[in-house]
Short mmCIF file of C-alpha atoms in Angstrom, two decimals:
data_model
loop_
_atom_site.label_atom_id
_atom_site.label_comp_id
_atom_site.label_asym_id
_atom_site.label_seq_id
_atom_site.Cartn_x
_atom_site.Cartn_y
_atom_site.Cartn_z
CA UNK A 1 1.51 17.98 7.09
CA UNK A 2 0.51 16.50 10.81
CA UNK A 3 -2.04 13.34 11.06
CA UNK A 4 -4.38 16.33 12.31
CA UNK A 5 -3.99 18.49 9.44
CA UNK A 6 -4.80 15.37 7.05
CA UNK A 7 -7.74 14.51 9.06
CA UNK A 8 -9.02 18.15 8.43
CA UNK A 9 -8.33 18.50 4.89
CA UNK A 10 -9.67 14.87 3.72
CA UNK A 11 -12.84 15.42 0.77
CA UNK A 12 -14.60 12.89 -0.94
CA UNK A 13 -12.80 13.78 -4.08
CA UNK A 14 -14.99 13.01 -7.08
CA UNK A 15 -13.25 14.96 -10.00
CA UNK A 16 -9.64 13.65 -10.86
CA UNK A 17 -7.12 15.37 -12.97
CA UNK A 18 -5.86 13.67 -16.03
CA UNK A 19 -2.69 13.02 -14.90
CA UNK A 20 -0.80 9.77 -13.75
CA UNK A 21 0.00 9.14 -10.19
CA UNK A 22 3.29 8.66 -9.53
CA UNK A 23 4.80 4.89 -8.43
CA UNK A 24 6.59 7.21 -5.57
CA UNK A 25 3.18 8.47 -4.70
CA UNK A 26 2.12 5.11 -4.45
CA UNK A 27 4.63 3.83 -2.55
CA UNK A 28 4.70 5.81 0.00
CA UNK A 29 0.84 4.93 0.22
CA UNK A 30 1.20 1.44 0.35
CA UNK A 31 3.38 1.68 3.28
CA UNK A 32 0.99 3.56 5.03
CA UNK A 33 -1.28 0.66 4.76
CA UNK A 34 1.33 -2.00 5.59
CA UNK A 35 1.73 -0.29 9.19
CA UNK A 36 -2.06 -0.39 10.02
CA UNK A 37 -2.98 -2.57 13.24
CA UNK A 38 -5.34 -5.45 11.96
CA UNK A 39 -6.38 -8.37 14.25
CA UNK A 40 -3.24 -10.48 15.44
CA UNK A 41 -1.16 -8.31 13.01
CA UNK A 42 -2.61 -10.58 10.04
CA UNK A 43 -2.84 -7.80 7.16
CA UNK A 44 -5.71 -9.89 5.70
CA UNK A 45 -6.28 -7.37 3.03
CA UNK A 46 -5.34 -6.85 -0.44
CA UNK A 47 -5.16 -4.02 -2.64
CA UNK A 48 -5.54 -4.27 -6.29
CA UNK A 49 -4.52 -1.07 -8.49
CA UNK A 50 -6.38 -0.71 -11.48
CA UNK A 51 -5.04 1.87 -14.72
CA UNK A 52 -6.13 -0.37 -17.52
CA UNK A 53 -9.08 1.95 -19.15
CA UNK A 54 -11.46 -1.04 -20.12
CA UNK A 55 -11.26 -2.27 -16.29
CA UNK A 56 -11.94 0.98 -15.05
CA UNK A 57 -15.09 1.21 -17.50
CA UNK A 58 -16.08 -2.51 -15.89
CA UNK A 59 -15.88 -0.98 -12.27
CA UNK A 60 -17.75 2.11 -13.15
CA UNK A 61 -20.34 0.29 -14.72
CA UNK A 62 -20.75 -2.14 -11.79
CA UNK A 63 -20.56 1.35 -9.19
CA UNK A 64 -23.82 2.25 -10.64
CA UNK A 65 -24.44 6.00 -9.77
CA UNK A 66 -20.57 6.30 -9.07
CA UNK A 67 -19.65 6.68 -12.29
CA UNK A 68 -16.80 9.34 -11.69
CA UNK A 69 -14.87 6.18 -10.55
CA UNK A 70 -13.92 5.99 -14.18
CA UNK A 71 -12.47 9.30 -14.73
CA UNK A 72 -9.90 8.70 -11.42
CA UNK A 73 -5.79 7.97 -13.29
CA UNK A 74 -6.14 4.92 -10.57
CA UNK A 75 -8.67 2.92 -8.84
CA UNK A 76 -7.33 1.22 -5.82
CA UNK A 77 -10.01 -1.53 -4.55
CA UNK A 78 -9.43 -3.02 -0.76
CA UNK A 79 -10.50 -6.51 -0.30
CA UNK A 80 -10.23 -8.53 2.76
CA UNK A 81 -8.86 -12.04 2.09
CA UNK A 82 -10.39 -13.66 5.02
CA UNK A 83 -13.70 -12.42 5.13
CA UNK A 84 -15.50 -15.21 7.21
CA UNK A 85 -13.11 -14.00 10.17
CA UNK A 86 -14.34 -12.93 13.17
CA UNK A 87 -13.44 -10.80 16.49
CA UNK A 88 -14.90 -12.34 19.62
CA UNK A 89 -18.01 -10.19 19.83
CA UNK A 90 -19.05 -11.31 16.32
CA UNK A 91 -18.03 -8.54 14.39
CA UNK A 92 -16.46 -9.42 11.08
CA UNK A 93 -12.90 -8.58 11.78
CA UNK A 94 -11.30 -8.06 8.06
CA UNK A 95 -14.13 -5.73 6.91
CA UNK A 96 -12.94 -3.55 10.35
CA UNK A 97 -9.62 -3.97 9.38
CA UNK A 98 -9.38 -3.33 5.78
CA UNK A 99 -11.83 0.19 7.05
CA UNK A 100 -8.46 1.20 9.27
CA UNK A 101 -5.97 0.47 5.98
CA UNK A 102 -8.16 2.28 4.08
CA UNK A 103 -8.38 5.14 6.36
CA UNK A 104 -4.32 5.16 6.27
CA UNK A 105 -4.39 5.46 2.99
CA UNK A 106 -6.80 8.57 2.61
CA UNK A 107 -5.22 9.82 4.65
CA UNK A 108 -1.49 9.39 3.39
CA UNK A 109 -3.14 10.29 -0.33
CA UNK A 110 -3.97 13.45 1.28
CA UNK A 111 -0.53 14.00 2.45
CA UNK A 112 0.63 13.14 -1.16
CA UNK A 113 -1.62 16.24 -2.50
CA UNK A 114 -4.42 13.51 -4.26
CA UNK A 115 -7.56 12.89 -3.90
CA UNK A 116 -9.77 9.78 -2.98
CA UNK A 117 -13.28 8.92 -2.48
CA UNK A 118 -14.78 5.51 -0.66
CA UNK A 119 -17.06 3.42 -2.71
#
């Protein structure tokens, strides 16, 4: 599949089959996030994978009307670590970088056949 074909097939996927995804899967995700551009290269993002069934029931409670969250095998939750950074025109430079990771890795889940949905 071509970064155009991705683009094109990408869903807000909101119902998850019960099945695990694989550490290859992930993997191969993750390193589509490592080669995102961010501001001077800095990667000031983490990404914390969540299976644990009580902390997915946490995170779906505090999603509100998002409650499908709870049903996915895997949450993955983007943070920026330096959120008090700033580009020169004032815009907060990790939220606009962790928004291009994350868009690597929708896109790269689609490539891996799974689903994923921004909350």
């Amino acid at each position: 599949m071509n970064v155009d074909q991705a683009m094109r097939s990408r869903r807000a996927v909101r119902n998850y089959k019960d099945k695990e995804v694989s550490r290859r899967k992930i993997e191969k995700i993750m390193d589509a996030v490592r080669n995102a551009p961010s501001a001077d290269n800095r990667q000031d993002w983490q990404f914390i994978f969540v299976k644990d069934e009580e902390k997915k029931r946490e995170l779906s409670e505090k999603a509100g009307i998002q409650s499908f969250v709870r049903k996915a095998p895997i949450i993955i939750a983007g943070v920026t670590t330096r959120p008090e950074s700033e580009m020169t025109c004032g815009v907060p430079a990790g939220v606009v970088d962790l928004s291009i990771a994350l868009d690597h890795l929708t896109l790269k889940a689609v490539e891996e056949e799974l689903g994923t949905c921004w909350i």
